[in-house]
PDB file of C-alpha atoms in Angstrom:
ATOM      1  CA  MET A  14       8.304   9.789 -30.940  1.00  0.00           C
ATOM      2  CA  LEU A  15       9.708  10.246 -34.416  1.00  0.00           C
ATOM      3  CA  GLY A  16      11.045  13.673 -33.244  1.00  0.00           C
ATOM      4  CA  LEU A  17      12.833  12.255 -30.200  1.00  0.00           C
ATOM      5  CA  LEU A  18      14.614   9.818 -32.518  1.00  0.00           C
ATOM      6  CA  GLY A  19      15.634  12.457 -34.765  1.00  0.00           C
ATOM      7  CA  LEU A  20      17.123  14.415 -32.086  1.00  0.00           C
ATOM      8  CA  GLY A  21      18.981  11.696 -30.697  1.00  0.00           C
ATOM      9  CA  LEU A  22      20.335  10.938 -33.996  1.00  0.00           C
ATOM     10  CA  LEU A  23      21.218  14.551 -34.761  1.00  0.00           C
ATOM     11  CA  GLY A  24      23.000  14.745 -31.202  1.00  0.00           C
ATOM     12  CA  LEU A  25      25.131  11.656 -31.964  1.00  0.00           C
ATOM     13  CA  TYR A  26      25.935  13.124 -35.415  1.00  0.00           C
ATOM     14  CA  SER A  27      26.671  16.614 -34.084  1.00  0.00           C
ATOM     15  CA  LEU A  28      29.069  14.858 -31.495  1.00  0.00           C
ATOM     16  CA  ARG A  29      30.895  13.084 -34.019  1.00  0.00           C
ATOM     17  CA  ARG A  30      31.345  15.968 -36.207  1.00  0.00           C
ATOM     18  CA  ARG A  31      32.482  18.092 -33.132  1.00  0.00           C
ATOM     19  CA  SER A  32      35.244  15.441 -32.067  1.00  0.00           C
ATOM     20  CA  PRO A  33      36.426  13.647 -35.318  1.00  0.00           C
ATOM     21  CA  ALA A  34      38.652  11.157 -33.474  1.00  0.00           C
ATOM     22  CA  THR A  35      37.718   8.281 -35.622  1.00  0.00           C
ATOM     23  CA  GLU A  36      38.230   9.947 -38.711  1.00  0.00           C
TER      24      GLU A  36
END
């Protein structure tokens, strides 16, 4: 369960870093 949560958080972070439109 923790792994899934971490993966989701990582994905969100990656997406934010990939498209820094809210900087």
